[in-house]
Amino acid sequence: MNHLDMLKTHPRNTTIDPKVLSDCIEECLACLDACNSCADACLGEQQIDMLRRCIRTNLDCADACQAAARMLARQTEPSWALLRAQVQAMELACRLCAEECEKHGKQHEHCRICAEACRRCEAACTRLMSSLPAQA
Amino acid sequence: MNHLDMLKTHPRNTTIDPKVLSDCIEECLACLDACNSCADACLGEQQIDMLRRCIRTNLDCADACQAAARMLARQTEPSWALLRAQVQAMELACRLCAEECEKHGKQHEHCRICAEACRRCEAACTRLMSSLPAQA
Amino acid sequence: MNHLDMLKTHPRNTTIDPKVLSDCIEECLACLDACNSCADACLGEQQIDMLRRCIRTNLDCADACQAAARMLARQTEPSWALLRAQVQAMELACRLCAEECEKHGKQHEHCRICAEACRRCEAACTRLMSSLPAQA
Amino acid sequence: MNHLDMLKTHPRNTTIDPKVLSDCIEECLACLDACNSCADACLGEQQIDMLRRCIRTNLDCADACQAAARMLARQTEPSWALLRAQVQAMELACRLCAEECEKHGKQHEHCRICAEACRRCEAACTRLMSSLPAQA
């Protein structure tokens, strides 16, 4: 499924750019999957001791993305202030997780792939933030 | 992100067919997004009274898919019995949600798209179930 | 289970007041359950048309609380900035949901109970925010 | 909030024993919190190498409980077959997690507390299973 096709069928019109919104939701789902997978791959690594912080940031990022993916997909009676707050939390979670994963990207391919997913999601959040209405 | 690329980087080998597993996780994420979106689109419809059951099955299906997507992506120390049980719950959730959404597919395009996502996820579950080891 | 008993067993010391933190996590779990239940009770009401916004804010609040409950319970390698951002999103979600549920509290007992759970969680967030370290 | 008080306000009558259902949802939320907390406490332990399987079963159990807690709290248009399937997955997740945590309960107090939460949730699932209607 392409999220944009689904978004176009919603009975209520959104004031946000549908492409920017759909891209963000898709990056969000990909990031949640990457983070959840990377946490588990780290858990299976010999050198798990160096990866504790990575597992923690992965789990936090997955949780922030999951909440945001669900909230952003809703177009009925939105609160822009709440969406802004949740996207801001997710954007920060993505940046922190990307920074941590990038430290391990040379040794662990899963960290490299996860860092990329986090950076794409972070960029999608930044674009969405400038597209979200300022008022409540 | 392509889940298969991530799966290949895992330090532990899986005994499940990686393509079948990755496809199921991707359908699962798409289905969770479709169901969450369809629940909200139904909530915005004029004829919401006929869509109560649809909203309920959408929400249940999103929750079952979310749990399964997280559990299936983990390759470290899996319990096949638990994965079978969660995939079975998800497969049933997808079938019930598809059956309900198909009733509204002619009037509501979001129900038609959601039913398709549920059917694809249901089929991916069936393929995965025959690929999961029988023992604990 | 009492969350405080669990928190005391953690191998890493937290710099946050353990009672304030545990209370917030417990209110957070109670609020997530109240919001999820209220959304479904609204879905079963005759006058569902007036309850669309209530269902939406209930679902958002449940999602924000769920992410926060998971993130706050982690004491290993925390990012205070991220916790602040997620608690801020949750606090706002609770306030918006309480405001909406309070409008329906006279007709619908589930809205009255839910509003109370949201207000308790909102207050616990406010206490926690002033207890969280300011630095990253 | 007491879940039973909330359940009594639902516009639709449930055919399940409300006390058995409410107890199960409350144990489910406590178990999800215990498992999420124990996974993180294990992540902070010196001897993390022995706790990999424990972290994995904790995360799976938290996810199964989360899905079940949300689905069970809904009384509008339920599917008993789906609830049975999800409760079965959760019951197994709780048993597996309890068995693993019990192995570490002497060295790690968080594992002992988590095992107890899992056993209480497992017992609540067993009681609920015999209370759920057999038909779809």
Coordinates of C-alpha atoms in Angstrom, one line a residue:
Chain A
M1 CA 0.0 0.0 0.0
N2 CA 1.1 3.5 -0.8
H3 CA 0.0 5.8 2.0
L4 CA -0.8 8.7 -0.4
D5 CA -3.5 6.6 -2.2
M6 CA -5.1 5.9 1.2
L7 CA -4.9 9.6 2.2
K8 CA -6.7 10.7 -0.9
T9 CA -9.8 8.6 0.0
H10 CA -10.3 10.4 3.4
P11 CA -13.7 12.1 3.7
R12 CA -12.2 15.2 5.3
N13 CA -9.7 17.4 3.5
T14 CA -6.4 18.0 5.2
T15 CA -4.7 21.4 5.0
I16 CA -1.3 19.8 5.1
D17 CA 0.6 18.9 1.8
P18 CA -0.6 15.3 1.3
K19 CA 2.7 14.2 -0.3
V20 CA 4.8 15.6 2.6
L21 CA 2.5 14.0 5.1
S22 CA 2.5 10.6 3.4
D23 CA 6.2 10.6 2.9
C24 CA 6.7 11.3 6.6
I25 CA 4.4 8.4 7.7
E26 CA 6.1 6.0 5.3
E27 CA 9.6 7.0 6.6
C28 CA 8.2 6.7 10.1
L29 CA 7.1 3.1 9.6
A30 CA 10.4 2.2 7.9
C31 CA 12.3 3.8 10.8
L32 CA 10.3 1.9 13.4
D33 CA 11.1 -1.4 11.6
A34 CA 14.8 -0.5 11.2
C35 CA 15.1 0.5 14.9
N36 CA 13.3 -2.6 16.2
S37 CA 15.4 -4.8 13.9
C38 CA 18.7 -3.1 14.8
A39 CA 18.0 -3.4 18.6
D40 CA 17.6 -7.1 18.1
A41 CA 20.6 -7.5 15.8
C42 CA 22.7 -5.6 18.5
L43 CA 21.3 -8.0 21.1
G44 CA 22.7 -10.9 19.0
E45 CA 26.2 -9.4 18.6
Q46 CA 29.3 -10.7 20.3
Q47 CA 30.3 -7.2 21.5
I48 CA 27.0 -6.4 23.0
D49 CA 28.7 -4.4 25.8
M50 CA 29.5 -1.5 23.4
L51 CA 25.9 -1.6 22.0
R52 CA 23.9 -0.9 25.2
R53 CA 23.3 2.7 24.3
C54 CA 22.5 1.8 20.7
I55 CA 19.8 -0.7 21.9
R56 CA 18.3 1.9 24.2
T57 CA 18.1 4.6 21.5
N58 CA 16.7 2.1 19.0
L59 CA 13.9 1.1 21.4
D60 CA 13.0 4.7 22.2
C61 CA 13.1 5.7 18.5
A62 CA 10.8 2.8 17.6
D63 CA 8.3 3.8 20.3
A64 CA 8.3 7.5 19.3
C65 CA 7.9 6.6 15.6
Q66 CA 5.0 4.2 16.4
A67 CA 3.0 6.8 18.2
A68 CA 3.7 9.4 15.5
A69 CA 2.8 7.0 12.6
R70 CA -0.6 6.3 14.2
M71 CA -1.3 9.9 15.1
L72 CA -0.3 11.4 11.8
A73 CA -2.4 9.1 9.8
R74 CA -5.5 10.5 11.4
Q75 CA -7.2 13.3 9.6
T76 CA -10.4 13.6 11.6
E77 CA -10.4 16.5 14.1
P78 CA -6.7 16.9 14.4
S79 CA -4.9 19.0 17.0
W80 CA -1.9 20.6 15.2
A81 CA -0.3 21.5 18.5
L82 CA -0.3 17.8 19.5
L83 CA 1.0 16.7 16.1
R84 CA 3.8 19.2 16.3
A85 CA 4.8 18.0 19.8
Q86 CA 4.8 14.3 18.8
V87 CA 6.7 15.0 15.5
Q88 CA 9.3 17.1 17.5
A89 CA 9.8 14.1 19.9
M90 CA 10.2 11.7 17.0
E91 CA 12.5 14.0 15.1
L92 CA 14.8 14.2 18.1
A93 CA 14.6 10.4 18.7
C94 CA 15.6 9.9 15.1
R95 CA 18.6 12.3 15.3
L96 CA 19.8 10.7 18.6
C97 CA 19.5 7.2 17.2
A98 CA 21.2 8.1 13.9
E99 CA 24.1 9.7 15.8
E100 CA 24.5 6.5 17.9
C101 CA 24.1 4.1 15.1
E102 CA 26.6 6.0 12.9
K103 CA 29.3 5.3 15.6
H104 CA 28.9 1.6 14.9
G105 CA 28.1 1.7 11.2
K106 CA 31.6 0.5 10.1
Q107 CA 31.5 -2.6 12.2
H108 CA 27.8 -3.4 12.0
E109 CA 26.0 -3.1 8.8
H110 CA 22.6 -3.2 10.6
C111 CA 23.6 0.0 12.4
R112 CA 24.6 1.6 9.1
I113 CA 21.2 0.7 7.5
C114 CA 19.3 1.9 10.6
A115 CA 21.2 5.2 10.8
E116 CA 20.1 5.8 7.2
A117 CA 16.5 5.1 8.0
C118 CA 16.7 7.4 11.0
R119 CA 18.2 10.2 8.9
R120 CA 15.5 9.9 6.2
C121 CA 12.8 10.0 8.9
E122 CA 14.4 13.0 10.6
A123 CA 14.5 14.8 7.3
A124 CA 10.9 13.9 6.6
C125 CA 10.0 15.3 10.1
T126 CA 11.8 18.5 9.4
R127 CA 9.8 18.9 6.1
L128 CA 6.5 18.1 7.8
M129 CA 7.2 20.5 10.7
S130 CA 7.4 23.4 8.2
S131 CA 4.2 22.2 6.6
L132 CA 2.1 21.8 9.8
P133 CA -0.2 24.8 10.6
A134 CA 1.2 26.9 13.5
Q135 CA -2.1 27.4 15.3
A136 CA -3.7 24.8 17.6
Chain B
M1 CA 14.3 0.6 3.8
N2 CA 13.8 -2.9 2.4
H3 CA 13.4 -5.3 5.3
L4 CA 15.3 -8.1 3.6
D5 CA 18.5 -6.0 3.4
M6 CA 18.3 -5.4 7.1
L7 CA 17.6 -9.1 7.8
K8 CA 20.7 -10.2 5.9
T9 CA 22.9 -8.2 8.3
H10 CA 21.7 -10.0 11.4
P11 CA 24.5 -11.8 13.3
R12 CA 22.4 -14.8 13.9
N13 CA 21.2 -17.0 11.0
T14 CA 17.5 -17.6 10.8
T15 CA 16.1 -21.0 9.8
I16 CA 13.1 -19.4 8.2
D17 CA 13.1 -18.4 4.5
P18 CA 14.3 -14.7 4.7
K19 CA 12.2 -13.6 1.7
V20 CA 9.0 -15.1 3.1
L21 CA 9.7 -13.5 6.5
S22 CA 10.6 -10.1 5.1
D23 CA 7.5 -10.0 2.9
C24 CA 5.3 -10.8 5.9
I25 CA 6.8 -8.1 8.0
E26 CA 6.4 -5.5 5.2
E27 CA 2.8 -6.5 4.6
C28 CA 2.2 -6.4 8.3
L29 CA 3.5 -2.8 8.5
A30 CA 1.4 -1.8 5.5
C31 CA -1.7 -3.4 7.0
L32 CA -1.2 -1.7 10.3
D33 CA -1.0 1.6 8.5
A34 CA -4.1 0.8 6.3
C35 CA -6.2 -0.3 9.3
N36 CA -5.2 2.7 11.4
S37 CA -6.0 5.0 8.5
C38 CA -9.3 3.3 7.6
A39 CA -10.5 3.5 11.2
D40 CA -10.0 7.2 11.1
A41 CA -11.5 7.7 7.7
C42 CA -14.6 5.8 8.9
L43 CA -14.7 8.1 11.9
G44 CA -14.9 11.0 9.5
E45 CA -17.7 9.6 7.4
Q46 CA -21.3 10.9 7.4
Q47 CA -22.7 7.3 7.8
I48 CA -20.6 6.4 10.7
D49 CA -23.4 4.4 12.2
M50 CA -22.9 1.5 9.7
L51 CA -19.1 1.7 10.2
R52 CA -18.9 0.9 14.0
R53 CA -17.9 -2.7 13.4
C54 CA -15.4 -1.7 10.7
I55 CA -13.7 0.8 13.1
R56 CA -13.5 -1.9 15.8
T57 CA -12.0 -4.6 13.5
N58 CA -9.6 -2.0 12.0
L59 CA -8.3 -1.1 15.5
D60 CA -7.9 -4.8 16.5
C61 CA -6.1 -5.6 13.3
A62 CA -3.7 -2.7 13.7
D63 CA -2.9 -3.9 17.2
A64 CA -2.3 -7.5 16.2
C65 CA -0.1 -6.5 13.3
Q66 CA 1.9 -4.1 15.4
A67 CA 2.8 -6.8 17.9
A68 CA 3.6 -9.3 15.1
A69 CA 5.7 -6.8 13.2
R70 CA 7.9 -6.2 16.2
M71 CA 8.1 -9.9 17.3
L72 CA 8.8 -11.3 13.8
A73 CA 11.7 -8.9 13.1
R74 CA 13.6 -10.3 16.1
Q75 CA 16.0 -13.2 15.2
T76 CA 17.8 -13.5 18.5
E77 CA 16.6 -16.5 20.6
P78 CA 13.2 -16.9 19.0
S79 CA 10.4 -19.0 20.3
W80 CA 8.7 -20.6 17.2
A81 CA 5.6 -21.5 19.3
L82 CA 5.1 -17.9 20.3
L83 CA 5.7 -16.6 16.8
R84 CA 3.1 -19.2 15.5
A85 CA 0.6 -18.1 18.0
Q86 CA 1.0 -14.3 17.3
V87 CA 1.0 -14.9 13.5
Q88 CA -2.2 -17.0 13.9
A89 CA -3.9 -14.1 15.8
M90 CA -2.8 -11.6 13.1
E91 CA -3.9 -13.9 10.3
L92 CA -7.4 -14.1 11.8
A93 CA -7.5 -10.3 12.5
C94 CA -6.6 -9.7 8.9
R95 CA -9.3 -12.0 7.6
L96 CA -12.0 -10.6 9.8
C97 CA -11.0 -7.0 8.9
A98 CA -10.9 -7.8 5.2
E99 CA -14.4 -9.4 5.4
E100 CA -15.8 -6.3 7.1
C101 CA -14.1 -3.8 4.9
E102 CA -15.2 -5.7 1.7
K103 CA -18.8 -5.0 2.8
H104 CA -18.1 -1.2 2.5
G105 CA -15.7 -1.2 -0.4
K106 CA -18.2 0.0 -3.0
Q107 CA -19.2 3.1 -1.0
H108 CA -15.9 3.8 0.7
E109 CA -12.6 3.7 -1.2
H110 CA -10.6 3.6 2.0
C111 CA -12.4 0.3 3.0
R112 CA -11.5 -1.1 -0.5
I113 CA -7.8 -0.2 -0.1
C114 CA -7.8 -1.5 3.5
A115 CA -9.4 -4.8 2.5
E116 CA -6.7 -5.3 -0.1
A117 CA -3.9 -4.6 2.4
C118 CA -5.5 -7.1 4.9
R119 CA -5.8 -9.8 2.2
R120 CA -2.2 -9.4 1.2
C121 CA -1.1 -9.6 4.9
E122 CA -3.4 -12.6 5.5
A123 CA -1.7 -14.4 2.5
A124 CA 1.7 -13.5 3.7
C125 CA 0.8 -14.9 7.1
T126 CA -0.4 -18.2 5.5
R127 CA 2.9 -18.5 3.6
L128 CA 4.9 -17.7 6.8
M129 CA 3.0 -20.2 8.9
S130 CA 4.0 -23.0 6.5
S131 CA 7.6 -21.8 6.7
L132 CA 7.9 -21.5 10.5
P133 CA 9.4 -24.6 12.3
A134 CA 6.8 -26.8 14.0
Q135 CA 8.8 -27.3 17.3
A136 CA 9.1 -24.8 20.2
Chain C
M1 CA 3.1 -4.8 40.5
N2 CA 4.1 -1.5 42.0
H3 CA 6.4 0.3 39.5
L4 CA 8.5 1.8 42.4
D5 CA 9.5 -1.7 43.6
M6 CA 10.7 -2.6 40.1
L7 CA 12.5 0.7 39.7
K8 CA 14.5 0.1 42.9
T9 CA 16.0 -3.1 41.5
H10 CA 17.5 -1.4 38.4
P11 CA 21.3 -1.7 38.3
R12 CA 21.8 1.9 37.3
N13 CA 20.9 4.8 39.5
T14 CA 18.5 7.3 38.2
T15 CA 19.0 11.0 39.0
I16 CA 15.2 11.6 38.9
D17 CA 13.1 11.3 42.1
P18 CA 12.0 7.6 41.9
K19 CA 8.5 8.3 43.4
V20 CA 7.7 11.1 41.0
L21 CA 8.9 8.9 38.0
S22 CA 7.0 5.8 39.2
D23 CA 3.8 7.7 39.8
C24 CA 4.0 9.2 36.3
I25 CA 4.5 5.8 34.7
E26 CA 1.5 4.3 36.6
E27 CA -0.8 7.3 35.7
C28 CA 0.4 6.9 32.2
L29 CA -0.6 3.2 32.0
A30 CA -4.0 4.0 33.7
C31 CA -4.6 6.9 31.2
L32 CA -3.8 4.7 28.2
D33 CA -6.3 2.1 29.4
A34 CA -8.9 4.8 30.2
C35 CA -8.5 6.4 26.7
N36 CA -8.6 3.1 24.8
S37 CA -11.7 2.1 26.8
C38 CA -13.4 5.5 26.4
A39 CA -12.8 5.4 22.6
D40 CA -14.5 2.1 22.4
A41 CA -17.4 3.1 24.7
C42 CA -18.0 6.2 22.5
L43 CA -18.0 3.9 19.5
G44 CA -20.8 1.9 21.1
E45 CA -23.0 5.0 22.0
Q46 CA -26.2 6.0 20.2
Q47 CA -25.1 9.6 19.7
I48 CA -21.7 8.7 18.2
D49 CA -22.0 11.8 15.9
M50 CA -21.1 14.1 18.8
L51 CA -18.3 11.9 19.9
R52 CA -16.1 11.8 16.9
R53 CA -13.6 14.3 18.3
C54 CA -13.7 12.5 21.6
I55 CA -12.7 9.2 19.9
R56 CA -9.9 10.9 18.0
T57 CA -8.4 12.6 21.1
N58 CA -8.8 9.3 23.0
L59 CA -6.8 7.4 20.4
D60 CA -4.1 10.0 20.2
C61 CA -3.8 10.2 24.0
A62 CA -3.5 6.4 24.2
D63 CA -0.7 6.4 21.7
A64 CA 1.3 9.2 23.3
C65 CA 0.9 7.6 26.7
Q66 CA 2.0 4.2 25.4
A67 CA 5.2 5.6 23.9
A68 CA 6.0 7.6 27.1
A69 CA 5.3 4.6 29.5
R70 CA 7.8 2.5 27.6
M71 CA 10.5 5.3 27.3
L72 CA 10.2 6.5 30.9
A73 CA 10.6 3.0 32.4
R74 CA 14.1 2.7 30.8
Q75 CA 16.9 3.8 33.0
T76 CA 19.9 2.6 30.9
E77 CA 21.6 5.5 29.0
P78 CA 18.6 7.9 29.0
S79 CA 18.4 11.1 26.9
W80 CA 16.8 13.7 29.1
A81 CA 16.0 15.9 26.1
L82 CA 14.1 13.1 24.4
L83 CA 12.2 12.2 27.6
R84 CA 11.3 15.9 28.0
A85 CA 10.0 16.0 24.5
Q86 CA 7.9 12.8 24.8
V87 CA 6.5 13.9 28.2
Q88 CA 5.6 17.3 26.8
A89 CA 3.7 15.6 23.9
M90 CA 1.9 13.3 26.4
E91 CA 1.0 16.2 28.8
L92 CA -0.6 18.1 25.9
A93 CA -2.4 14.9 24.7
C94 CA -3.8 14.4 28.3
R95 CA -4.9 18.0 28.6
L96 CA -6.7 18.0 25.2
C97 CA -8.3 14.7 25.9
A98 CA -9.5 15.8 29.4
E99 CA -11.0 19.0 27.9
E100 CA -12.9 17.0 25.3
C101 CA -14.1 14.3 27.7
E102 CA -15.2 16.9 30.2
K103 CA -17.7 18.2 27.7
H104 CA -19.4 14.8 27.6
G105 CA -18.9 13.8 31.3
K106 CA -22.5 14.6 32.3
Q107 CA -24.1 12.4 29.7
H108 CA -21.4 9.7 29.5
E109 CA -19.9 8.3 32.7
H110 CA -17.0 6.8 30.7
C111 CA -16.0 10.3 29.6
R112 CA -16.1 11.5 33.2
I113 CA -13.8 8.7 34.4
C114 CA -11.5 9.1 31.4
A115 CA -11.2 12.9 32.0
E116 CA -10.2 12.2 35.5
A117 CA -7.5 9.7 34.4
C118 CA -6.2 12.3 31.9
R119 CA -6.1 15.0 34.5
R120 CA -4.2 12.8 36.9
C121 CA -1.7 11.9 34.2
E122 CA -1.4 15.5 33.1
A123 CA -0.6 16.5 36.7
A124 CA 2.0 13.6 37.0
C125 CA 3.6 14.9 33.8
T126 CA 3.9 18.4 35.2
R127 CA 5.5 17.1 38.4
L128 CA 7.9 14.9 36.3
M129 CA 8.8 17.8 34.0
S130 CA 10.1 19.9 36.9
S131 CA 12.0 16.8 38.1
L132 CA 13.8 15.9 34.8
P133 CA 17.3 17.3 34.4
A134 CA 17.4 20.3 32.0
Q135 CA 20.6 19.2 30.1
A136 CA 20.6 16.6 27.3
Chain D
M1 CA -8.4 4.1 37.7
N2 CA -9.9 0.7 38.3
H3 CA -10.7 -1.0 35.0
L4 CA -13.9 -2.5 36.4
D5 CA -15.4 0.9 37.1
M6 CA -14.8 1.9 33.5
L7 CA -16.1 -1.3 32.1
K8 CA -19.4 -0.8 34.0
T9 CA -20.0 2.4 32.1
H10 CA -19.9 0.8 28.6
P11 CA -23.1 1.2 26.6
R12 CA -23.0 -2.4 25.4
N13 CA -23.3 -5.3 27.8
T14 CA -20.6 -7.9 27.7
T15 CA -21.3 -11.6 28.0
I16 CA -18.0 -12.1 29.8
D17 CA -17.6 -12.0 33.6
P18 CA -16.6 -8.3 34.1
K19 CA -14.4 -9.0 37.1
V20 CA -12.4 -11.8 35.2
L21 CA -12.1 -9.5 32.2
S22 CA -11.0 -6.4 34.2
D23 CA -8.5 -8.4 36.3
C24 CA -6.9 -9.8 33.1
I25 CA -6.6 -6.3 31.6
E26 CA -5.0 -5.0 34.8
E27 CA -2.5 -7.9 35.0
C28 CA -1.8 -7.4 31.3
L29 CA -0.8 -3.7 31.8
A30 CA 1.3 -4.6 34.9
C31 CA 3.0 -7.3 33.0
L32 CA 3.8 -5.1 30.0
D33 CA 5.3 -2.6 32.4
A34 CA 7.3 -5.3 34.2
C35 CA 8.6 -6.8 31.0
N36 CA 9.6 -3.5 29.5
S37 CA 11.3 -2.5 32.7
C38 CA 13.1 -5.9 33.1
A39 CA 14.4 -5.7 29.5
D40 CA 16.0 -2.4 30.3
A41 CA 17.3 -3.5 33.7
C42 CA 18.9 -6.5 32.0
L43 CA 20.4 -4.1 29.4
G44 CA 22.1 -2.2 32.3
E45 CA 23.6 -5.4 34.0
Q46 CA 27.3 -6.3 34.0
Q47 CA 26.5 -9.9 32.9
I48 CA 24.4 -8.9 30.0
D49 CA 25.7 -11.9 28.0
M50 CA 23.6 -14.3 30.0
L51 CA 20.5 -12.1 29.7
R52 CA 20.1 -12.0 25.9
R53 CA 17.3 -14.5 25.9
C54 CA 15.7 -12.8 28.9
I55 CA 15.7 -9.4 27.0
R56 CA 14.2 -11.0 24.0
T57 CA 11.4 -12.8 25.8
N58 CA 10.7 -9.6 27.8
L59 CA 10.3 -7.5 24.6
D60 CA 8.0 -10.2 23.0
C61 CA 5.9 -10.5 26.1
A62 CA 5.5 -6.7 26.4
D63 CA 4.3 -6.5 22.8
A64 CA 1.8 -9.4 23.1
C65 CA 0.4 -7.9 26.3
Q66 CA 0.1 -4.5 24.7
A67 CA -2.0 -5.8 21.8
A68 CA -4.1 -7.8 24.2
A69 CA -4.7 -5.0 26.7
R70 CA -6.0 -2.8 23.9
M71 CA -8.2 -5.5 22.2
L72 CA -9.7 -6.8 25.4
A73 CA -10.8 -3.4 26.6
R74 CA -13.0 -3.0 23.6
Q75 CA -16.6 -4.2 24.1
T76 CA -18.2 -2.9 20.8
E77 CA -18.7 -5.7 18.2
P78 CA -16.1 -8.1 19.5
S79 CA -14.9 -11.2 17.7
W80 CA -14.5 -13.9 20.4
A81 CA -12.3 -16.0 18.1
L82 CA -9.8 -13.2 17.7
L83 CA -9.8 -12.4 21.4
R84 CA -9.2 -16.1 22.1
A85 CA -6.3 -16.2 19.6
Q86 CA -4.6 -13.0 21.1
V87 CA -5.1 -14.2 24.7
Q88 CA -3.6 -17.5 23.8
A89 CA -0.5 -15.8 22.3
M90 CA -0.2 -13.6 25.4
E91 CA -0.6 -16.5 27.8
L92 CA 2.2 -18.3 26.0
A93 CA 4.4 -15.2 26.0
C94 CA 3.8 -14.8 29.7
R95 CA 4.7 -18.4 30.5
L96 CA 7.9 -18.3 28.4
C97 CA 9.0 -15.0 29.9
A98 CA 8.3 -16.3 33.5
E99 CA 10.3 -19.4 32.8
E100 CA 13.3 -17.4 31.6
C101 CA 13.1 -14.8 34.3
E102 CA 12.8 -17.5 37.0
K103 CA 16.3 -18.7 35.9
H104 CA 17.8 -15.3 36.9
G105 CA 15.5 -14.5 39.8
K106 CA 18.2 -15.3 42.5
Q107 CA 20.8 -13.0 41.0
H108 CA 18.5 -10.3 39.6
E109 CA 15.6 -8.9 41.7
H110 CA 14.0 -7.3 38.6
C111 CA 13.8 -10.8 37.0
R112 CA 12.1 -12.2 40.2
I113 CA 9.5 -9.3 40.2
C114 CA 9.0 -9.7 36.4
A115 CA 8.5 -13.5 36.7
E116 CA 5.8 -12.9 39.3
A117 CA 4.0 -10.3 37.1
C118 CA 4.1 -12.8 34.2
R119 CA 2.8 -15.7 36.3
R120 CA -0.1 -13.5 37.6
C121 CA -0.9 -12.4 34.0
E122 CA -0.6 -16.1 32.8
A123 CA -3.1 -17.1 35.5
A124 CA -5.5 -14.3 34.6
C125 CA -5.3 -15.4 30.9
T126 CA -6.2 -19.0 31.9
R127 CA -9.2 -17.7 33.8
L128 CA -10.3 -15.5 31.0
M129 CA -9.9 -18.2 28.4
S130 CA -12.5 -20.4 30.3
S131 CA -14.8 -17.4 30.5
L132 CA -14.6 -16.4 26.8
P133 CA -17.5 -17.7 24.6
A134 CA -16.5 -20.6 22.3
Q135 CA -18.3 -19.4 19.2
A136 CA -16.9 -16.7 16.8

